[in-house]
mmCIF file of C-alpha atoms in Angstrom:
data_model
loop_
_atom_site.group_PDB
_atom_site.id
_atom_site.type_symbol
_atom_site.label_atom_id
_atom_site.label_comp_id
_atom_site.label_asym_id
_atom_site.label_seq_id
_atom_site.Cartn_x
_atom_site.Cartn_y
_atom_site.Cartn_z
ATOM 1 C CA MET A 1 -32.234 16.236 -18.597
ATOM 2 C CA ILE A 2 -30.095 17.707 -15.811
ATOM 3 C CA ASN A 3 -31.851 20.215 -13.560
ATOM 4 C CA THR A 4 -30.717 23.799 -14.018
ATOM 5 C CA THR A 5 -29.421 23.901 -10.445
ATOM 6 C CA GLU A 6 -27.172 20.903 -11.197
ATOM 7 C CA GLN A 7 -25.747 22.159 -14.488
ATOM 8 C CA ASN A 8 -22.075 23.075 -14.740
ATOM 9 C CA SER A 9 -21.030 26.548 -13.654
ATOM 10 C CA LEU A 10 -20.699 29.149 -16.382
ATOM 11 C CA TYR A 11 -17.207 29.788 -15.033
ATOM 12 C CA ALA A 12 -14.384 27.304 -15.602
ATOM 13 C CA HIS A 13 -11.180 27.004 -13.577
ATOM 14 C CA LEU A 14 -12.432 28.755 -10.412
ATOM 15 C CA ASP A 15 -9.330 27.467 -8.657
ATOM 16 C CA GLU A 16 -7.170 29.580 -10.975
ATOM 17 C CA MET A 17 -9.014 32.866 -10.370
ATOM 18 C CA SER A 18 -7.664 35.710 -8.260
ATOM 19 C CA THR A 19 -9.597 36.899 -5.226
ATOM 20 C CA GLY A 20 -10.915 39.880 -7.192
ATOM 21 C CA GLU A 21 -12.003 37.696 -10.097
ATOM 22 C CA LEU A 22 -13.851 35.369 -7.731
ATOM 23 C CA LEU A 23 -15.674 38.198 -5.982
ATOM 24 C CA HIS A 24 -16.659 40.046 -9.160
ATOM 25 C CA SER A 25 -17.866 36.816 -10.763
ATOM 26 C CA ILE A 26 -19.966 35.806 -7.745
ATOM 27 C CA ASN A 27 -21.452 39.284 -7.644
ATOM 28 C CA ALA A 28 -22.258 39.125 -11.356
ATOM 29 C CA GLU A 29 -24.176 35.896 -10.784
ATOM 30 C CA ASP A 30 -25.985 37.288 -7.746
ATOM 31 C CA ARG A 31 -27.267 40.224 -9.792
ATOM 32 C CA LYS A 32 -29.285 37.775 -11.877
ATOM 33 C CA VAL A 33 -31.461 36.806 -8.914
ATOM 34 C CA PRO A 34 -33.776 39.859 -8.536
ATOM 35 C CA LEU A 35 -34.311 39.974 -12.300
ATOM 36 C CA ALA A 36 -35.427 36.340 -12.272
ATOM 37 C CA ILE A 37 -37.689 36.940 -9.274
ATOM 38 C CA GLU A 38 -39.427 39.790 -11.094
ATOM 39 C CA SER A 39 -40.888 37.292 -13.555
ATOM 40 C CA SER A 40 -42.328 35.305 -10.615
ATOM 41 C CA ILE A 41 -44.131 38.242 -8.997
ATOM 42 C CA PRO A 42 -47.570 37.278 -10.446
ATOM 43 C CA GLN A 43 -47.325 33.894 -8.696
ATOM 44 C CA ILE A 44 -45.969 35.429 -5.496
ATOM 45 C CA GLU A 45 -48.875 37.891 -5.490
ATOM 46 C CA LYS A 46 -51.390 35.059 -5.711
ATOM 47 C CA VAL A 47 -49.669 33.234 -2.871
ATOM 48 C CA VAL A 48 -49.699 36.323 -0.630
ATOM 49 C CA ASP A 49 -53.402 36.958 -1.283
ATOM 50 C CA ARG A 50 -54.296 33.327 -0.531
ATOM 51 C CA ILE A 51 -52.344 33.452 2.722
ATOM 52 C CA VAL A 52 -53.997 36.680 3.841
ATOM 53 C CA GLU A 53 -57.455 35.242 3.140
ATOM 54 C CA ARG A 54 -56.727 32.279 5.391
ATOM 55 C CA MET A 55 -54.824 34.159 8.061
ATOM 56 C CA LYS A 56 -57.840 36.412 8.546
ATOM 57 C CA ARG A 57 -59.714 33.218 9.438
ATOM 58 C CA GLY A 58 -57.042 32.192 11.918
ATOM 59 C CA GLY A 59 -54.744 30.339 9.540
ATOM 60 C CA ARG A 60 -50.979 29.949 9.723
ATOM 61 C CA VAL A 61 -48.083 29.440 7.322
ATOM 62 C CA PHE A 62 -45.833 26.394 7.524
ATOM 63 C CA TYR A 63 -42.460 26.569 5.760
ATOM 64 C CA LEU A 64 -40.898 23.174 5.042
ATOM 65 C CA GLY A 65 -37.460 22.398 3.685
ATOM 66 C CA ALA A 66 -34.306 20.362 4.098
ATOM 67 C CA GLY A 67 -30.797 21.695 4.665
ATOM 68 C CA THR A 68 -30.293 25.284 3.538
ATOM 69 C CA SER A 69 -33.911 25.545 2.366
ATOM 70 C CA GLY A 70 -35.231 24.483 5.757
ATOM 71 C CA ARG A 71 -32.922 26.885 7.569
ATOM 72 C CA LEU A 72 -34.066 29.788 5.399
ATOM 73 C CA GLY A 73 -37.695 29.064 6.264
ATOM 74 C CA ILE A 74 -36.849 28.943 9.961
ATOM 75 C CA VAL A 75 -34.955 32.242 9.738
ATOM 76 C CA ASP A 76 -37.896 33.981 8.091
ATOM 77 C CA ALA A 77 -40.452 32.539 10.513
ATOM 78 C CA SER A 78 -38.333 33.395 13.553
ATOM 79 C CA GLU A 79 -38.150 37.065 12.588
ATOM 80 C CA ILE A 80 -41.935 37.590 12.552
ATOM 81 C CA PRO A 81 -42.521 37.788 16.344
ATOM 82 C CA PRO A 82 -39.873 40.451 17.096
ATOM 83 C CA THR A 83 -40.558 42.458 13.943
ATOM 84 C CA TYR A 84 -44.351 42.468 13.991
ATOM 85 C CA GLY A 85 -45.324 41.254 17.463
ATOM 86 C CA VAL A 86 -47.123 38.277 15.904
ATOM 87 C CA HIS A 87 -46.582 34.815 17.389
ATOM 88 C CA GLY A 88 -47.365 31.391 15.964
ATOM 89 C CA LYS A 89 -48.440 32.539 12.509
ATOM 90 C CA PHE A 90 -45.283 31.540 10.611
ATOM 91 C CA ILE A 91 -43.762 28.184 11.536
ATOM 92 C CA GLY A 92 -40.524 26.873 10.052
ATOM 93 C CA LEU A 93 -39.919 23.119 9.893
ATOM 94 C CA ILE A 94 -36.756 21.357 8.750
ATOM 95 C CA ALA A 95 -36.141 17.748 7.809
ATOM 96 C CA GLY A 96 -34.443 16.078 10.741
ATOM 97 C CA GLY A 97 -35.928 18.404 13.364
ATOM 98 C CA ASP A 98 -34.343 21.312 15.205
ATOM 99 C CA GLY A 99 -31.029 19.503 15.462
ATOM 100 C CA ALA A 100 -30.684 19.789 11.688
ATOM 101 C CA ILE A 101 -30.545 23.591 11.951
ATOM 102 C CA ARG A 102 -26.846 23.286 12.805
ATOM 103 C CA THR A 103 -25.888 19.759 11.780
ATOM 104 C CA ALA A 104 -27.033 17.769 8.760
ATOM 105 C CA VAL A 105 -29.183 14.738 9.571
ATOM 106 C CA GLU A 106 -28.418 11.978 7.087
ATOM 107 C CA GLY A 107 -31.388 10.718 5.097
ATOM 108 C CA ALA A 108 -33.945 12.980 6.790
ATOM 109 C CA GLU A 109 -34.955 14.704 3.574
ATOM 110 C CA ASP A 110 -35.751 11.365 1.929
ATOM 111 C CA ASP A 111 -38.605 10.550 4.328
ATOM 112 C CA PHE A 112 -41.786 11.119 2.302
ATOM 113 C CA GLU A 113 -44.112 10.901 5.323
ATOM 114 C CA GLN A 114 -42.223 12.937 7.915
ATOM 115 C CA GLY A 115 -43.001 16.404 6.558
ATOM 116 C CA TRP A 116 -46.724 15.990 7.117
ATOM 117 C CA ASN A 117 -46.092 14.279 10.446
ATOM 118 C CA ASP A 118 -44.141 17.349 11.561
ATOM 119 C CA ILE A 119 -47.078 19.570 10.588
ATOM 120 C CA LEU A 120 -49.518 17.290 12.430
ATOM 121 C CA ALA A 121 -47.848 18.238 15.713
ATOM 122 C CA PHE A 122 -49.412 21.705 15.261
ATOM 123 C CA ASN A 123 -52.991 20.450 14.681
ATOM 124 C CA PRO A 124 -53.372 21.877 11.156
ATOM 125 C CA THR A 125 -56.712 23.061 9.770
ATOM 126 C CA GLU A 126 -58.003 23.960 6.316
ATOM 127 C CA ASN A 127 -57.215 27.600 7.059
ATOM 128 C CA ASP A 128 -53.492 26.837 7.182
ATOM 129 C CA CYS A 129 -50.968 27.172 4.343
ATOM 130 C CA VAL A 130 -47.911 25.092 3.459
ATOM 131 C CA ILE A 131 -44.981 26.491 1.482
ATOM 132 C CA GLY A 132 -42.342 23.978 0.459
ATOM 133 C CA ILE A 133 -38.811 25.218 -0.177
ATOM 134 C CA ALA A 134 -36.435 23.130 -2.283
ATOM 135 C CA ALA A 135 -34.012 24.426 -4.899
ATOM 136 C CA SER A 136 -34.186 21.127 -6.772
ATOM 137 C CA GLY A 137 -37.920 20.642 -6.338
ATOM 138 C CA ARG A 138 -37.268 16.968 -5.664
ATOM 139 C CA THR A 139 -37.064 16.691 -1.842
ATOM 140 C CA PRO A 140 -39.377 13.852 -0.658
ATOM 141 C CA TYR A 141 -39.809 15.378 2.828
ATOM 142 C CA VAL A 142 -41.331 18.468 1.215
ATOM 143 C CA ILE A 143 -43.207 16.789 -1.621
ATOM 144 C CA GLY A 144 -44.998 14.406 0.729
ATOM 145 C CA ALA A 145 -46.066 17.249 3.013
ATOM 146 C CA ILE A 146 -47.422 19.320 0.133
ATOM 147 C CA ARG A 147 -49.329 16.387 -1.357
ATOM 148 C CA THR A 148 -51.024 15.466 1.918
ATOM 149 C CA ALA A 149 -51.673 19.083 2.892
ATOM 150 C CA ARG A 150 -53.419 19.729 -0.421
ATOM 151 C CA GLU A 151 -55.490 16.556 -0.027
ATOM 152 C CA LYS A 152 -56.544 17.817 3.418
ATOM 153 C CA GLY A 153 -57.685 21.177 2.026
ATOM 154 C CA LEU A 154 -54.749 23.364 3.087
ATOM 155 C CA PHE A 155 -53.416 25.929 0.622
ATOM 156 C CA THR A 156 -50.091 24.830 -0.847
ATOM 157 C CA SER A 157 -47.270 26.595 -2.638
ATOM 158 C CA CYS A 158 -43.561 26.055 -3.156
ATOM 159 C CA ILE A 159 -40.341 27.854 -4.022
ATOM 160 C CA THR A 160 -37.946 26.139 -6.440
ATOM 161 C CA CYS A 161 -35.265 27.126 -8.928
ATOM 162 C CA ASN A 162 -36.099 24.433 -11.489
ATOM 163 C CA GLN A 163 -39.042 24.245 -13.856
ATOM 164 C CA GLY A 164 -41.328 21.242 -14.045
ATOM 165 C CA SER A 165 -40.242 19.686 -10.749
ATOM 166 C CA PRO A 166 -42.211 17.004 -8.847
ATOM 167 C CA MET A 167 -42.708 19.474 -5.976
ATOM 168 C CA ALA A 168 -44.201 22.132 -8.254
ATOM 169 C CA ALA A 169 -46.586 19.527 -9.685
ATOM 170 C CA GLU A 170 -48.000 18.904 -6.211
ATOM 171 C CA ALA A 171 -48.447 22.571 -5.210
ATOM 172 C CA GLU A 172 -51.553 24.606 -5.922
ATOM 173 C CA ILE A 173 -49.519 27.695 -6.847
ATOM 174 C CA PRO A 174 -45.846 26.915 -7.456
ATOM 175 C CA ILE A 175 -43.210 29.648 -7.587
ATOM 176 C CA GLU A 176 -40.575 28.524 -10.087
ATOM 177 C CA THR A 177 -37.731 31.033 -10.322
ATOM 178 C CA VAL A 178 -34.921 29.821 -12.568
ATOM 179 C CA VAL A 179 -31.675 31.666 -11.832
ATOM 180 C CA GLY A 180 -29.313 29.426 -13.793
ATOM 181 C CA PRO A 181 -26.373 27.242 -12.754
ATOM 182 C CA GLU A 182 -24.560 28.030 -9.534
ATOM 183 C CA PHE A 183 -21.128 29.666 -9.493
ATOM 184 C CA VAL A 184 -19.805 26.523 -7.829
ATOM 185 C CA THR A 185 -21.622 23.715 -9.619
ATOM 186 C CA GLY A 186 -24.549 22.435 -7.556
ATOM 187 C CA SER A 187 -23.923 24.739 -4.575
ATOM 188 C CA THR A 188 -27.530 25.807 -4.157
ATOM 189 C CA ARG A 189 -26.808 27.704 -0.951
ATOM 190 C CA MET A 190 -25.669 30.472 -3.318
ATOM 191 C CA LYS A 191 -28.080 31.860 -5.961
ATOM 192 C CA ALA A 192 -30.864 29.407 -5.174
ATOM 193 C CA GLY A 193 -30.578 30.197 -1.469
ATOM 194 C CA THR A 194 -30.610 33.929 -2.162
ATOM 195 C CA THR A 195 -33.671 33.468 -4.344
ATOM 196 C CA ALA A 196 -35.574 31.645 -1.610
ATOM 197 C CA LYS A 197 -34.553 34.225 0.994
ATOM 198 C CA LEU A 198 -35.756 37.150 -1.115
ATOM 199 C CA ILE A 199 -39.060 35.474 -1.977
ATOM 200 C CA LEU A 200 -39.691 34.562 1.661
ATOM 201 C CA ASN A 201 -38.995 38.204 2.592
ATOM 202 C CA MET A 202 -41.549 39.322 -0.005
ATOM 203 C CA ILE A 203 -44.207 36.877 1.167
ATOM 204 C CA SER A 204 -43.996 37.375 4.927
ATOM 205 C CA THR A 205 -43.485 41.148 4.777
ATOM 206 C CA SER A 206 -46.406 41.656 2.398
ATOM 207 C CA VAL A 207 -48.655 39.421 4.502
ATOM 208 C CA MET A 208 -47.827 41.305 7.701
ATOM 209 C CA ILE A 209 -48.447 44.676 6.041
ATOM 210 C CA LEU A 210 -51.784 43.503 4.617
ATOM 211 C CA MET A 211 -52.712 42.105 8.031
ATOM 212 C CA GLY A 212 -52.334 45.608 9.507
ATOM 213 C CA HIS A 213 -49.053 45.311 11.397
ATOM 214 C CA VAL A 214 -47.449 48.266 9.595
ATOM 215 C CA LYS A 215 -48.722 51.849 9.590
ATOM 216 C CA GLY A 216 -47.214 54.054 6.935
ATOM 217 C CA CYS A 217 -43.781 52.470 6.881
ATOM 218 C CA LYS A 218 -43.517 51.808 10.613
ATOM 219 C CA MET A 219 -43.442 48.481 12.487
ATOM 220 C CA VAL A 220 -45.955 49.620 15.085
ATOM 221 C CA ASP A 221 -46.328 46.203 16.742
ATOM 222 C CA MET A 222 -42.637 45.331 17.020
ATOM 223 C CA ALA A 223 -41.362 43.699 20.199
ATOM 224 C CA LEU A 224 -39.301 45.885 22.533
ATOM 225 C CA SER A 225 -36.573 43.293 22.808
ATOM 226 C CA ASN A 226 -33.484 45.509 22.973
ATOM 227 C CA LYS A 227 -32.323 49.089 23.490
ATOM 228 C CA LYS A 228 -32.216 49.807 19.759
ATOM 229 C CA LEU A 229 -35.879 48.899 19.297
ATOM 230 C CA ILE A 230 -36.945 50.843 22.382
ATOM 231 C CA ASP A 231 -35.131 53.874 21.005
ATOM 232 C CA ARG A 232 -36.753 53.413 17.596
ATOM 233 C CA GLY A 233 -40.182 53.035 19.189
ATOM 234 C CA ALA A 234 -39.767 56.180 21.297
ATOM 235 C CA ARG A 235 -38.861 58.193 18.202
ATOM 236 C CA MET A 236 -41.818 56.746 16.322
ATOM 237 C CA ILE A 237 -44.085 57.933 19.145
ATOM 238 C CA MET A 238 -42.517 61.396 19.044
ATOM 239 C CA GLU A 239 -43.178 61.592 15.305
ATOM 240 C CA ALA A 240 -46.743 60.307 15.599
ATOM 241 C CA THR A 241 -47.829 62.437 18.550
ATOM 242 C CA GLY A 242 -45.727 65.568 18.367
ATOM 243 C CA ILE A 243 -44.196 64.870 21.778
ATOM 244 C CA GLU A 244 -40.847 66.670 21.862
ATOM 245 C CA ASP A 245 -39.505 65.155 25.074
ATOM 246 C CA TYR A 246 -37.713 61.874 24.277
ATOM 247 C CA ASP A 247 -37.929 60.622 27.864
ATOM 248 C CA GLN A 248 -41.678 61.218 27.911
ATOM 249 C CA ALA A 249 -42.122 59.254 24.680
ATOM 250 C CA ARG A 250 -39.916 56.461 25.968
ATOM 251 C CA SER A 251 -41.855 56.253 29.234
ATOM 252 C CA LEU A 252 -45.123 56.107 27.328
ATOM 253 C CA LEU A 253 -43.745 53.293 25.187
ATOM 254 C CA LEU A 254 -42.543 51.280 28.166
ATOM 255 C CA GLU A 255 -45.841 51.788 29.973
ATOM 256 C CA TYR A 256 -47.928 50.398 27.117
ATOM 257 C CA GLY A 257 -45.331 48.019 25.669
ATOM 258 C CA GLN A 258 -46.053 48.788 22.034
ATOM 259 C CA VAL A 259 -45.949 51.776 19.690
ATOM 260 C CA ARG A 260 -49.530 51.234 18.527
ATOM 261 C CA ALA A 261 -50.916 51.011 22.057
ATOM 262 C CA ALA A 262 -48.904 54.004 23.247
ATOM 263 C CA VAL A 263 -50.052 56.251 20.388
ATOM 264 C CA ASP A 264 -53.663 55.159 20.786
ATOM 265 C CA ALA A 265 -53.466 55.871 24.500
ATOM 266 C CA PHE A 266 -52.014 59.327 23.818
ATOM 267 C CA TYR A 267 -54.864 60.249 21.491
ATOM 268 C CA GLN A 268 -57.451 58.385 23.578
ATOM 269 C CA ALA A 269 -58.397 56.485 20.409
ATOM 270 C CA LYS A 270 -59.525 59.666 18.619
ATOM 271 C CA MET A 271 -56.643 60.250 16.213
ATOM 272 C CA PRO A 272 -54.531 57.072 15.981
ATOM 273 C CA PHE A 273 -51.474 57.124 13.756
ATOM 274 C CA SER A 274 -52.160 60.569 12.332
ATOM 275 C CA LYS A 275 -48.493 61.007 11.428
ATOM 276 C CA LEU A 276 -47.362 57.401 11.222
ATOM 277 C CA ASP A 277 -49.295 57.071 7.969
ATOM 278 C CA ARG A 278 -46.918 59.405 6.182
#
């Protein structure tokens, strides 16, 4: 049986469509993704809770994938430090190494042993978690890493757009979100890629909130890496403390380097985040 992600597109003669027809059809397919993900929320919830349990004991999350899947994991992991001020807790690995982020490395995804070898460079422990990402669910680089990680006592999960895949069989809690054939047959950078991106957003964001890096709806531990974020942080401090002078709030932020620390300093640890919790 052909995997869902390899089945023929529901749209014939794409090369005869107008620009408008192409765009409306792609959009119609994309709308199917969040509906499919909704049915996977029970599994995603279990994965998030398992990660939080382990992260509270010092654990980390390793994302593994090849090609588009690997790049999506790296994108999600790379956004955690600036967004939440947390370093080294989400690690993205791609078949073929960092060079494969921009250029495909032939045959890298077929190496069954290399995924775990890449994790070994980070001295994994039983508190760590491995999430494999593969639209097909058949990538040896990912399957081998999940199998060994589970044997070693790490928590394992995966994200795939096919049911009953070899990768899902190896994972403790698989996330199988079937979104149907791609608009361009087999082009899994489209709906399958969007599916993985949205699920990764859900996992990492929920974990960071549950780990205490958000107060109310504010990223109180974000890095002050550009003018936009400094401005946002100053306004967050004004809202939390009642300070009306923007320059005063900005100076307080720059002095302490973090919204959380600046607000705590302002209240001398007596009334932290009184308004940020709104």
